[in-house]
Coordinates of C-alpha atoms and ligand atoms in Angstrom, one line a residue:
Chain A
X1 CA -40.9 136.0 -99.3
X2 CA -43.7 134.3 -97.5
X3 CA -45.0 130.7 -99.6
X4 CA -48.3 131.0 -99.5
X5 CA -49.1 127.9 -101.4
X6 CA -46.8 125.3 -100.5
X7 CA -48.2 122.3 -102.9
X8 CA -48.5 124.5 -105.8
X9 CA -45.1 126.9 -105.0
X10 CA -46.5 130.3 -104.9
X11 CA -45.4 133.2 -102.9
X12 CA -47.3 136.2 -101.2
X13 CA -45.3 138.6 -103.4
X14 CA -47.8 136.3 -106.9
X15 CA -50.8 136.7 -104.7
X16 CA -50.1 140.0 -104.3
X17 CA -49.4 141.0 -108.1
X18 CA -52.8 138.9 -109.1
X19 CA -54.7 141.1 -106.8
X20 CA -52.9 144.2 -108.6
X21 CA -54.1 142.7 -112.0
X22 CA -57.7 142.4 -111.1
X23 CA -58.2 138.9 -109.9
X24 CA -60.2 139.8 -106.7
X25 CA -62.0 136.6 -106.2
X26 CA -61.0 133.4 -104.8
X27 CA -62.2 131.1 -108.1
X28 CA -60.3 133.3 -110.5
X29 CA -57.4 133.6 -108.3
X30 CA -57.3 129.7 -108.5
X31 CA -57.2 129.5 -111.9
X32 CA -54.9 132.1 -112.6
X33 CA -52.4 131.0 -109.9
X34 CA -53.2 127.6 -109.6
X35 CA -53.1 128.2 -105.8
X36 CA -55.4 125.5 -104.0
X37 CA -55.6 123.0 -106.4
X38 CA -52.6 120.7 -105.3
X39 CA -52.4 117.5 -103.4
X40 CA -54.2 119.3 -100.0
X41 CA -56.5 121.2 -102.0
X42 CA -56.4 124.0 -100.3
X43 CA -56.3 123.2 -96.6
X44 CA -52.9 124.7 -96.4
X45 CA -53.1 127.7 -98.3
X46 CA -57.2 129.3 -98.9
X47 CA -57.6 129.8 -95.0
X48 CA -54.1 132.3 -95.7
X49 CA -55.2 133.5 -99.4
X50 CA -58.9 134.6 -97.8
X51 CA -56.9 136.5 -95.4
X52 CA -55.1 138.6 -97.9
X53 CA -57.5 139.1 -100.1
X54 CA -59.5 140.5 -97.7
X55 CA -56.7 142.8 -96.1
X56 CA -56.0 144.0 -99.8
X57 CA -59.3 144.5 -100.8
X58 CA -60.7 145.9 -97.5
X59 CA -63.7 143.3 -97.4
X60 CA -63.9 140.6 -94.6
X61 CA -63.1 137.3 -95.1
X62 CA -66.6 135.9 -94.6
X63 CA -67.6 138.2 -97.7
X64 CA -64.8 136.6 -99.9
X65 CA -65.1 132.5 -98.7
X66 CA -68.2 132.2 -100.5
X67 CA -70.4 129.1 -98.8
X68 CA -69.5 127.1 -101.7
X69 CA -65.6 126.9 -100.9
X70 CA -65.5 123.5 -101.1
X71 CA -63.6 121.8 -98.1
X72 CA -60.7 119.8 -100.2
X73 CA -61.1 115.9 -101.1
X74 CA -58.9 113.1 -99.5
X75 CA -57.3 111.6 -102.6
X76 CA -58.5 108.9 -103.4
X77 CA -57.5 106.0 -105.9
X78 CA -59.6 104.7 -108.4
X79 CA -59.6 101.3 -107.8
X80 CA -60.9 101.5 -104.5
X81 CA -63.8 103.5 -106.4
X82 CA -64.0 101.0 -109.3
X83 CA -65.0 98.4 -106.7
X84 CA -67.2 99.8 -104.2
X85 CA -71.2 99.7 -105.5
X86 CA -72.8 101.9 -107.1
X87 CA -74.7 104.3 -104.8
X88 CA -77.8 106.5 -105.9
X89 CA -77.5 110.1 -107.2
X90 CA -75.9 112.7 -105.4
X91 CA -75.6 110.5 -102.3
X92 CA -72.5 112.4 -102.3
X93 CA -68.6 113.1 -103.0
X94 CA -65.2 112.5 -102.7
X95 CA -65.1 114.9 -99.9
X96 CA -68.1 113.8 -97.9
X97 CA -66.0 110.6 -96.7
X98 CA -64.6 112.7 -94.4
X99 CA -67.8 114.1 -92.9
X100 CA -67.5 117.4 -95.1
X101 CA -71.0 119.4 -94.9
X102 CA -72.7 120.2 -98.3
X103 CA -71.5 123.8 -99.1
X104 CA -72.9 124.1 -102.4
X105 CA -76.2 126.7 -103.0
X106 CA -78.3 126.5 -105.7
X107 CA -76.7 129.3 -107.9
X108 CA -73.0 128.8 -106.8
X109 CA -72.6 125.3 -108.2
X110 CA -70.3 122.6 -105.9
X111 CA -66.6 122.3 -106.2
X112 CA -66.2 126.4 -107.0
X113 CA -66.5 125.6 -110.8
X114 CA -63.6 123.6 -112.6
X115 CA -60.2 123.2 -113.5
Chain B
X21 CA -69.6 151.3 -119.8
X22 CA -70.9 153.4 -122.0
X23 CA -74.4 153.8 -123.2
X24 CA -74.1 152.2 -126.5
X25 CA -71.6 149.7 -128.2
X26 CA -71.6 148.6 -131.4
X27 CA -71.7 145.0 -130.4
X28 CA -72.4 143.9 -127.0
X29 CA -71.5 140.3 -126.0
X30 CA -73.8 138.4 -123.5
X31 CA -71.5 135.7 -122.1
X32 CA -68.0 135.7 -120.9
X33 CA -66.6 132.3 -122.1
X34 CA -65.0 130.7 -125.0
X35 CA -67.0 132.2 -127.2
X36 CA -67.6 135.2 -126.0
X37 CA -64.3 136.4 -125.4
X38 CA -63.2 134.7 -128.7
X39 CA -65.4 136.8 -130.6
X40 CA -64.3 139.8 -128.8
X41 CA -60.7 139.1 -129.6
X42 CA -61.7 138.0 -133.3
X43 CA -63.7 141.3 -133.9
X44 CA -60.6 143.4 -132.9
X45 CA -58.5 141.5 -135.1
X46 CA -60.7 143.0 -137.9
X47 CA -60.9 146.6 -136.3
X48 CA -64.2 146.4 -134.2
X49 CA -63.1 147.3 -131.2
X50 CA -66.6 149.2 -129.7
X51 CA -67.2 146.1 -128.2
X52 CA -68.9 145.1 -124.7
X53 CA -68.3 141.9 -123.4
X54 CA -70.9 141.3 -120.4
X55 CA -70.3 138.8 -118.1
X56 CA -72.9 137.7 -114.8
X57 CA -70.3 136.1 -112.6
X58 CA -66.3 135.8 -113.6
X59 CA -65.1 135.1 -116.6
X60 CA -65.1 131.5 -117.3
X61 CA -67.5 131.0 -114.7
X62 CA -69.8 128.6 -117.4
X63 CA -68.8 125.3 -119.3
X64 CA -65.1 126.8 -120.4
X65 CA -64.0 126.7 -117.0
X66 CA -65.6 123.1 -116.0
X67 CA -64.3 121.6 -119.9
X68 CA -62.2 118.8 -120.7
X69 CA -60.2 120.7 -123.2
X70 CA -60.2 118.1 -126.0
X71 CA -60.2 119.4 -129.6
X72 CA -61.4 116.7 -132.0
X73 CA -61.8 116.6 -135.8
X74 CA -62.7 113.3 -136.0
X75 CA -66.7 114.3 -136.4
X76 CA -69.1 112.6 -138.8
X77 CA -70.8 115.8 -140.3
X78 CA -68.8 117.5 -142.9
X79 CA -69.9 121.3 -140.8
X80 CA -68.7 119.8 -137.2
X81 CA -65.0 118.5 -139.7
X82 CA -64.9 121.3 -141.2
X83 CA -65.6 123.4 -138.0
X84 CA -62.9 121.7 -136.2
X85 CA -60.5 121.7 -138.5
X86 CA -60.3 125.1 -139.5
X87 CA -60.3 125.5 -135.7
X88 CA -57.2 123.2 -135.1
X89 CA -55.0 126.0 -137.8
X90 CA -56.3 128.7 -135.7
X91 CA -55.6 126.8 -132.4
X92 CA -51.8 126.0 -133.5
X93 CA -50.7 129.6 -133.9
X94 CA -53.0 131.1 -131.2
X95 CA -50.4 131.0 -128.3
X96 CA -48.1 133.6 -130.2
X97 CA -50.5 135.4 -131.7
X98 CA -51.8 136.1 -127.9
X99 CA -48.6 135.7 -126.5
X100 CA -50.3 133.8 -124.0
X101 CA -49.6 129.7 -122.5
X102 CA -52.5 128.1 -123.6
X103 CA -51.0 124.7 -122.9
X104 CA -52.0 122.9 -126.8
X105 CA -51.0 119.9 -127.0
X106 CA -51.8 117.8 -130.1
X107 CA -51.1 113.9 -129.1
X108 CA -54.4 112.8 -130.9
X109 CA -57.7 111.1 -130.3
X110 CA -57.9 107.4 -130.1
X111 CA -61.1 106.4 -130.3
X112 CA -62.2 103.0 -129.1
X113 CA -65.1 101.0 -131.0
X114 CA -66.5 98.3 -128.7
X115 CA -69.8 97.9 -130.8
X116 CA -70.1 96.6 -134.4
X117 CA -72.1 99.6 -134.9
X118 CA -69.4 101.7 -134.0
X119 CA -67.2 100.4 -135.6
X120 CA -68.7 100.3 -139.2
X121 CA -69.3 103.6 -138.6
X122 CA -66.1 104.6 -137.5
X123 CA -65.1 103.4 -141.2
X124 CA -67.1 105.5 -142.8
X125 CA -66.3 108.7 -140.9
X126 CA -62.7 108.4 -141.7
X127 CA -63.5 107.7 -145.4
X128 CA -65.4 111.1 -145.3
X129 CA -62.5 112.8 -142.9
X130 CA -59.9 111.6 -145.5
X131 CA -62.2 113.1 -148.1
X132 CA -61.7 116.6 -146.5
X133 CA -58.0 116.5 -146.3
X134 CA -57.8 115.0 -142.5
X135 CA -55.3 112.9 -141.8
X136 CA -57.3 110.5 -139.1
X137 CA -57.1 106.7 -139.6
X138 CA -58.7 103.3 -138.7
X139 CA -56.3 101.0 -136.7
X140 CA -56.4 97.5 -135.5
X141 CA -56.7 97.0 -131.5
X142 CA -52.6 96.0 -131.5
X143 CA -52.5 99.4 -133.2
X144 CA -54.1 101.1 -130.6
X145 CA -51.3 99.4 -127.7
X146 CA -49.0 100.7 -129.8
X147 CA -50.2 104.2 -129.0
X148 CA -51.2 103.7 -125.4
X149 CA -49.6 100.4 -124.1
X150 CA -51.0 100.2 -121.4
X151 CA -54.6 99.5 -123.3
X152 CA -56.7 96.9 -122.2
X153 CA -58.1 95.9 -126.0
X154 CA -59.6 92.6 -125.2
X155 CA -62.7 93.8 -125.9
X156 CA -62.1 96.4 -128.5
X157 CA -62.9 96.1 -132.2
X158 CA -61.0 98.7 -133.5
X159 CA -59.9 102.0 -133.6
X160 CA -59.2 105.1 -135.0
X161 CA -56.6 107.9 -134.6
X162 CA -55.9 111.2 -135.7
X163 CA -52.6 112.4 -134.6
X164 CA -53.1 116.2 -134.9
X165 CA -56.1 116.3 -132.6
X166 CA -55.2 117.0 -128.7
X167 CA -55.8 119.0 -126.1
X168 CA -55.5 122.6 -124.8
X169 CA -56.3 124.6 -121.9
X170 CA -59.8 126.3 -122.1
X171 CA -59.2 129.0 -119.0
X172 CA -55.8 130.0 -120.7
X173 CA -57.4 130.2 -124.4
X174 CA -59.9 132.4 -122.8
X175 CA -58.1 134.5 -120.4
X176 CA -55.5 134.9 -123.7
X177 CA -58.4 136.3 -125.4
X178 CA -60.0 138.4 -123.1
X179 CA -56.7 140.4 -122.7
X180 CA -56.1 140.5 -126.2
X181 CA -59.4 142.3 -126.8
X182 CA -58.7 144.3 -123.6
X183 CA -55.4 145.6 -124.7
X184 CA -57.0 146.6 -127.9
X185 CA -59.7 148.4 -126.2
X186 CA -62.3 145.9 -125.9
X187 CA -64.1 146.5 -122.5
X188 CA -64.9 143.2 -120.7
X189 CA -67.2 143.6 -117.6
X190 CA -67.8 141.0 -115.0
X191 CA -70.8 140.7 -112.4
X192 CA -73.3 142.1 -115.1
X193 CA -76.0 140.3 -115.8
X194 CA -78.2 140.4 -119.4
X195 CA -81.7 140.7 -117.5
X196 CA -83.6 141.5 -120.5
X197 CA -83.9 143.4 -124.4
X198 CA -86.1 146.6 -125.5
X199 CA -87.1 145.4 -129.2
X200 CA -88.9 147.3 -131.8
X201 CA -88.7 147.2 -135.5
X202 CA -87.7 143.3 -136.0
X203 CA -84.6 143.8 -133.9
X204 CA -83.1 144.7 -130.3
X205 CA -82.6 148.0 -129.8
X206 CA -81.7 147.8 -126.1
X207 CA -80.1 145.2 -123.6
X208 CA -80.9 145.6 -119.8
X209 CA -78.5 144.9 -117.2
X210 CA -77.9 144.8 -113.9
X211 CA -76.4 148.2 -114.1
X212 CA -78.6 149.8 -116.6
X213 CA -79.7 149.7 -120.5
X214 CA -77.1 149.8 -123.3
X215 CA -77.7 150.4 -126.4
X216 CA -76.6 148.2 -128.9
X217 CA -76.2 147.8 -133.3
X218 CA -75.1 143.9 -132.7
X219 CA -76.3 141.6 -129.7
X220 CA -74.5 138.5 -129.1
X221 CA -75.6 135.5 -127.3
X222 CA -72.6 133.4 -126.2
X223 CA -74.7 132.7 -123.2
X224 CA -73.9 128.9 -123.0
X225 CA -76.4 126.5 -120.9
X226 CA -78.1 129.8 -120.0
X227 CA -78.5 131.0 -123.7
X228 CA -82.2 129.0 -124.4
X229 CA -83.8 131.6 -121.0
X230 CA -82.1 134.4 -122.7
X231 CA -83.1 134.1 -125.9
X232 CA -86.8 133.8 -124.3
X233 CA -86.6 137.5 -122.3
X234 CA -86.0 138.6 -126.2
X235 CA -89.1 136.6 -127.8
X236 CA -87.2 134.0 -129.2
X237 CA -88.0 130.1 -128.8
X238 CA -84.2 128.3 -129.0
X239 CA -84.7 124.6 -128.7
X240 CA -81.2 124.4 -126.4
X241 CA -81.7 122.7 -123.0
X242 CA -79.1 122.2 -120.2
X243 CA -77.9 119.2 -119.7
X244 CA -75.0 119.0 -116.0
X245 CA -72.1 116.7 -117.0
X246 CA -69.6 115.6 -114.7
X247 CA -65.4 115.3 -114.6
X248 CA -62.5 114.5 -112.5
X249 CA -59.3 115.2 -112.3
X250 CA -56.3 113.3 -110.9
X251 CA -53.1 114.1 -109.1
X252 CA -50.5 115.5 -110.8
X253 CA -48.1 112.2 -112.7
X254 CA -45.2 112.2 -115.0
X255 CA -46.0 112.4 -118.4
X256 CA -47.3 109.0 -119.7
X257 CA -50.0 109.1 -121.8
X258 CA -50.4 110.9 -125.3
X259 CA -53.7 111.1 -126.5
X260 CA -57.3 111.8 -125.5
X261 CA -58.7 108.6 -125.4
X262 CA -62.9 108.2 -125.9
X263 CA -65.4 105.6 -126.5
X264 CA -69.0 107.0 -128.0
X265 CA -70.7 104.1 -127.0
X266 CA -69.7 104.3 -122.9
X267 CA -69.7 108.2 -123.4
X268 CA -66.0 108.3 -122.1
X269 CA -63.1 110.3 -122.5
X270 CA -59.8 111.5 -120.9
X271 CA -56.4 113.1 -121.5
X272 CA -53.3 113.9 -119.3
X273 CA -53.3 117.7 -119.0
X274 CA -49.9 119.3 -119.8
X275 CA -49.8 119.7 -115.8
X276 CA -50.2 116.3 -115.6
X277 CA -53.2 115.2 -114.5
X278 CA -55.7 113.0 -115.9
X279 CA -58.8 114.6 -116.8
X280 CA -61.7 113.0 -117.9
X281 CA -66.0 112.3 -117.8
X282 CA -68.7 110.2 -118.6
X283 CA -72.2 111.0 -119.7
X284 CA -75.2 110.0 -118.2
X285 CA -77.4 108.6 -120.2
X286 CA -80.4 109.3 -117.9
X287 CA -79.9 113.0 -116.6
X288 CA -82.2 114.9 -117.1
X289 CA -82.4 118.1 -118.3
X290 CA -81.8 120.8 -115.4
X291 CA -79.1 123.5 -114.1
X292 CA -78.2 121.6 -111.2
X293 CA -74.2 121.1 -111.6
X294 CA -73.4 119.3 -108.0
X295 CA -71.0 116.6 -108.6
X296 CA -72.2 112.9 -107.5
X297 CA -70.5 109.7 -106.0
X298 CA -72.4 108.0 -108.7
X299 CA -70.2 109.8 -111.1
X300 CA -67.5 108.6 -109.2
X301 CA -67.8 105.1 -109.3
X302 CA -69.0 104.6 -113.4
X303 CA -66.1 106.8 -114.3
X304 CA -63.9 104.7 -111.9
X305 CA -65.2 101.7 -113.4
X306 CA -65.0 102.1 -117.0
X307 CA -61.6 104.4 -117.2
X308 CA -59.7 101.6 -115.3
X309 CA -61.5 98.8 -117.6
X310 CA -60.2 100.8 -120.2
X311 CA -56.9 101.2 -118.9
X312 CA -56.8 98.5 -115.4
X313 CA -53.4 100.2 -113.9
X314 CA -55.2 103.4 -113.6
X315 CA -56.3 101.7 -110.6
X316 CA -53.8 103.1 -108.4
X317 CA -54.5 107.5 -109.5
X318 CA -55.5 109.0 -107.4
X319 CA -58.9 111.4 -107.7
X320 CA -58.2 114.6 -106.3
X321 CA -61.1 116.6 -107.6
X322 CA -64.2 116.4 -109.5
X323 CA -66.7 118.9 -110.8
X324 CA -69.4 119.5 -112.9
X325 CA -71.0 121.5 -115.5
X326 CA -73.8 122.5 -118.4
X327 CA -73.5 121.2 -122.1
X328 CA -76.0 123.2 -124.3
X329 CA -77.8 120.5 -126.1
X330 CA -79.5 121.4 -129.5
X331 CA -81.8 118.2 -131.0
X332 CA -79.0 117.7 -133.8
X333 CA -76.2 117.8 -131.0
X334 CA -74.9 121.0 -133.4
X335 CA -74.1 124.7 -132.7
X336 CA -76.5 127.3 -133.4
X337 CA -74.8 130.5 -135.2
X338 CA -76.3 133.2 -136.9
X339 CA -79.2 136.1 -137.0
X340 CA -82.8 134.5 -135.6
X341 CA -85.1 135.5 -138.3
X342 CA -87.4 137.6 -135.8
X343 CA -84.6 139.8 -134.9
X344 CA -82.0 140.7 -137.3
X345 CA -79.4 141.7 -135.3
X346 CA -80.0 139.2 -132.2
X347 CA -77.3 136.2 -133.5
X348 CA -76.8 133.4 -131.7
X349 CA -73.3 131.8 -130.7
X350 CA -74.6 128.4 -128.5
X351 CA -75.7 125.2 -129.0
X352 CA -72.5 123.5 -128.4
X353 CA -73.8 120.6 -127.3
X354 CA -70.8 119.3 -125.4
X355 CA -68.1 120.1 -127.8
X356 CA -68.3 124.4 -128.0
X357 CA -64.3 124.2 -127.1
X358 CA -63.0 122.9 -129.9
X359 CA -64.6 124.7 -132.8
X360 CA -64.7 128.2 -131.1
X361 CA -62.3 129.8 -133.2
X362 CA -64.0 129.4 -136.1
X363 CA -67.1 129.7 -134.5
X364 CA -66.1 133.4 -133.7
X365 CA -64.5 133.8 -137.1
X366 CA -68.1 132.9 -138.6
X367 CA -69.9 135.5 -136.2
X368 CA -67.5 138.3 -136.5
X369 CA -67.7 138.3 -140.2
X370 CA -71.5 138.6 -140.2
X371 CA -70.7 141.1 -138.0
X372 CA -68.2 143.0 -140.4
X373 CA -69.6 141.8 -143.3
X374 CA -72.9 140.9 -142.7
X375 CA -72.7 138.2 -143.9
X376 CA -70.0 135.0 -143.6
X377 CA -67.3 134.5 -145.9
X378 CA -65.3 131.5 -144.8
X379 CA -67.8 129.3 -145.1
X380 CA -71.6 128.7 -145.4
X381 CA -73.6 128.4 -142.2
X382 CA -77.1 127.7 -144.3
X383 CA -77.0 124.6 -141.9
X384 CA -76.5 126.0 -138.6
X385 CA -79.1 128.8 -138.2
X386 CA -81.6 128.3 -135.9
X387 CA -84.1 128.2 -138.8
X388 CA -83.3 124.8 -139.4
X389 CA -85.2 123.1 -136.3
X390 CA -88.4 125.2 -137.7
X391 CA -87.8 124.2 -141.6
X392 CA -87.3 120.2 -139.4
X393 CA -84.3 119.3 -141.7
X394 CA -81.6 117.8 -139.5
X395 CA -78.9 116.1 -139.9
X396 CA -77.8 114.1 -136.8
X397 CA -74.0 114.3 -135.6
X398 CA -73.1 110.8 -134.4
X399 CA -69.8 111.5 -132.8
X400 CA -71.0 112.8 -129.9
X401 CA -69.3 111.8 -126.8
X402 CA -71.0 111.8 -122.7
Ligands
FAD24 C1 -67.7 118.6 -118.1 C2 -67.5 119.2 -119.5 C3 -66.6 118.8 -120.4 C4 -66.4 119.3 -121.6 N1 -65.4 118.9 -122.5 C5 -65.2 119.4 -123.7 C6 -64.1 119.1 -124.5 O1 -63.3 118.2 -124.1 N2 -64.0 119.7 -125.7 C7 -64.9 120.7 -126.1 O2 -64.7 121.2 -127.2 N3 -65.9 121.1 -125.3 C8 -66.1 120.5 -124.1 N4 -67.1 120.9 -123.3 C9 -68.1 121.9 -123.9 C10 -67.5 123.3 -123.8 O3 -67.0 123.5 -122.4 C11 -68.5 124.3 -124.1 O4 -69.2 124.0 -125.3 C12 -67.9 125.7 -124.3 O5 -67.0 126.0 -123.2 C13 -69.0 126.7 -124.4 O6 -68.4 128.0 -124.3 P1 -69.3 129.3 -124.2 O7 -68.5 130.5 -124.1 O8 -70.3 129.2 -125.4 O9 -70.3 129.0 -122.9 P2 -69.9 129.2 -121.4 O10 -68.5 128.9 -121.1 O11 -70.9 128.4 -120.6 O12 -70.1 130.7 -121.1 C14 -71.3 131.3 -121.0 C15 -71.2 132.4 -120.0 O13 -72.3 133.3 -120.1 C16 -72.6 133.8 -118.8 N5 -74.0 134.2 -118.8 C17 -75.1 133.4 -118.9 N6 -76.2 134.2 -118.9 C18 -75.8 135.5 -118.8 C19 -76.5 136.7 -118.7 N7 -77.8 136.8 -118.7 N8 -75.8 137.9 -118.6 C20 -74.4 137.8 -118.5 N9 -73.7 136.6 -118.6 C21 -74.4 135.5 -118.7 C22 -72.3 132.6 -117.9 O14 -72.0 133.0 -116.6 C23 -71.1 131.9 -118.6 O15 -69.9 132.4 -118.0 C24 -67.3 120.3 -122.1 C25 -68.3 120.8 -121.2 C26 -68.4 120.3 -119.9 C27 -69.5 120.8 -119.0
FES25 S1 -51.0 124.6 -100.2 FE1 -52.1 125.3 -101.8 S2 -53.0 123.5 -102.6 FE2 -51.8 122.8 -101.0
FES26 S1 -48.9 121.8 -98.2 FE1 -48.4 119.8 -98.0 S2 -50.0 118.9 -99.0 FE2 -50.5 120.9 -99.2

């Protein structure tokens, strides 16, 4: 069977059976599965997810990645954020060290919404 | 969905599926749970899971504590993982303020049968060694608080109620009510009016606009508050750990990671729920002053998300006097998690009974901002 999510261990044959149980979006498949949320965050495995979920639900993928799939965040330690200086609100995130663009909309809030 | 329900939920959170679940426990099973987005989409799925009974109020106690029973037996009676874990709260006193006040809570906590404690700072290392307490007064701990998972408890009780014939619809939105005769005799949706006997708002940060499409003035405001989340480490650390006066708190999940935010002082009011580097770096800043070889975690994620702030920093529950059969289930004010099951104990029996049996929520209506007699909750943390 074909590892979708290599961080988090999960296999096509779990994607598949979530679909089947009525998780047809990416943020509740997260949470149900876990998928994404390991050490990449996602580089790895929502580019292949999208695809499914698109081939099982007959949409295409730019209708399922929302604009608010947040590209993942490098980890980073919290000493090195202890000591640099404090920067004004929303000057940004984690993620935007690496030159990631602002995804969020007004109504679909950043980060795809928790846990 | 049919055309009418005998209670229709507006909100698909803790709340709201915790009522729906708690009303078919009791045989009320015509039940619509409306949801705008996913379920969890609000504050459940952004929380940080913590269930406290160290409050200063006897309601909040009391609240919690009846919650903590409910939570303990809650993964069987679902048969769902909710991941509850109960290694305490240790709560940190860095203010003389605090900590006289600290004292007095756990005299009226012991009064109510809980069995929290104040403990020196060497008491404290005991219980998380790797403490920096060389600025802490003192402490208190109550080892049956802890921690659970607010998705699982959620998802547990949304298929509960489903299995039981509860119907629970997502990507329907609550647009507006058809009153007449002191009470709501119609909800608009996105897909049409439903008639309804019971209306429920368990709409979280969003349940102050909703009220005001029905006529009714709650004083609730949004307020976003932020969190991170670490990698994934070997078990180490036991309890949540909080301060009140830095507005900090965290716990390792059962996963593994460290979860935990820090209030803001000066946000204001507002649905915006980006997360900020500014977050980053207080919460960096104080978590590893609190603990210094947290310095080497690493962040993987953070996030953000609504509290639903009431002036006394307590739930609103209960009928609105303008609209009999409009109650309210919000208000949370940071802490909605951890007294939900009681919370949706309370509303379901005014729903079956109308009127609440457990315990009196005299306090809690929403008539109490109008009457103007308050009584502040001090323990609020972020
Ligand atoms: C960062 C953070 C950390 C927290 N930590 C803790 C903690 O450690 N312990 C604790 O006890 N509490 C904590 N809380 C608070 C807790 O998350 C909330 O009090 C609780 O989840 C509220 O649940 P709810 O179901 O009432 O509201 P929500 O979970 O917000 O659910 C309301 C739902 O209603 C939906 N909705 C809104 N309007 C409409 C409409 N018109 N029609 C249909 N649906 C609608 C929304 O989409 C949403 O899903 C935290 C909150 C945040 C933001
Ligand atoms: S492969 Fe899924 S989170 Fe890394
Ligand atoms: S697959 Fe290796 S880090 Fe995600």
């Amino acid at each position: 069977m074909r590892v979708i999510c290599r961080c988090e261990d999960i296999d096509e044959e779990e994607v598949l059976r979530a679909i089947r149980e009525g998780y047809t979006d990416l943020e509740s498949l997260k949470r149900h599965l876990r998928i994404g949320i390991g050490p990449c965050q996602g580089r790895t495995c929502m580019p292949l997810l999208i695809r499914i979920l698109a081939r099982e639900t007959g949409r295409r993928p730019e209708e399922i990645a929302p604009t608010t799939f947040r590209p993942p965040v490098k980890p980073i330690p919290l000493g090195v954020l202890a000591d640099r200086p404090g920067e004004s609100e929303n000057a940004g995130r984690a993620g935007d060290a690496e030159g990631d663009a602002d995804h969020g909309t007004e109504d679909e809030p950043e980060g795809g919404g928790g846990r | 969905m049919k055309d009418r329900y005998h209670v229709v939920i507006i909100g698909g959170g803790v709340s709201g599926c915790g009522l729906a679940y708690t009303l078919s426990t009791m045989g009320i099973t015509d039940v619509l749970v409306l949801e705008k987005r996913y379920l969890n989409a609000g504050a459940t799925g952004r929380c940080g899971g913590g269930i406290r009974q160290q409050w200063s109020t006897r309601e909040n106690i009391r609240l919690a504590m009846e919650s903590v029973k409910r939570f303990e037996v809650l993964a069987e009676e679902l048969e769902y993982e909710i991941e509850y874990e109960q290694g305490g709260y240790l709560i940190l006193n860095y203010t003389e303020e605090e900590d006289e006040q600290s004292r007095k809570n756990v005299a009226l906590q012991n009064s109510m049968g809980l069995d929290s404690r104040y403990i020196s700072p060497e008491e404290a290392r005991e219980i998380v060694p790797a403490l920096n307490t060389s600025d802490i007064l003192g402490a208190t701990f109550c080892p049956t608080d802890g921690h659970a998972n607010p998705f699982w408890v959620t998802e547990g009780y949304a298929r509960a109620a489903r299995r039981a014939g509860v119907e629970i619809l997502t990507g329907i939105e609550a647009t507006g009510f058809r009153t007449g005769d002191g009470r709501i005799e119609e909800v608009e949706t996105t897909r049409g009016p439903v008639k309804a006997d019971y209306v429920v708002n368990a709409a979280g940060a969003w349940s102050a606009t909703l009220a005001a499409r029905a006529g009714v003035e709650l004083p609730n405001r949004p307020y976003r508050h932020e969190i991170l989340a670490t990698e994934v480490y070997r078990h180490f650390l036991d309890p949540m750990v909080i301060s009140f006066s830095k507005g900090i708190y965290f716990s390792q999940t059962k996963r593994g990671e460290i979860v935990g935010g820090i209030g803001d002082p000066n946000e204001p009011s507002g649905f915006n729920m980006k997360g900020s580097l500014n977050f980053l770096h207080r919460m960096a800043r104080e978590i590893t002053h609190i603990i210094p070889s947290f310095r080497n975690l690493n962040v993987v994620r953070q996030w953000a998300g609504l509290y639903d702030v009431t002036p006394d920093a307590r739930p609103i529950l209960g009928a609105v006097p303008e609209l009999d059969n409009f109650i309210q289930m919000n208000g949370y004010s940071g802490h909605g998690f951890m007294i939900s099951p009681m919370c949706a104990r309370l509303t379901a029996e005014i729903i079956a009974y109308g009127r609440t049996k457990t315990m009196s929520i005299d306090t809690l209506t929403v008539d109490r901002f109008r009457r103007g007699d308050l009584e502040m909750e001090a323990n609020v943390v972020g």
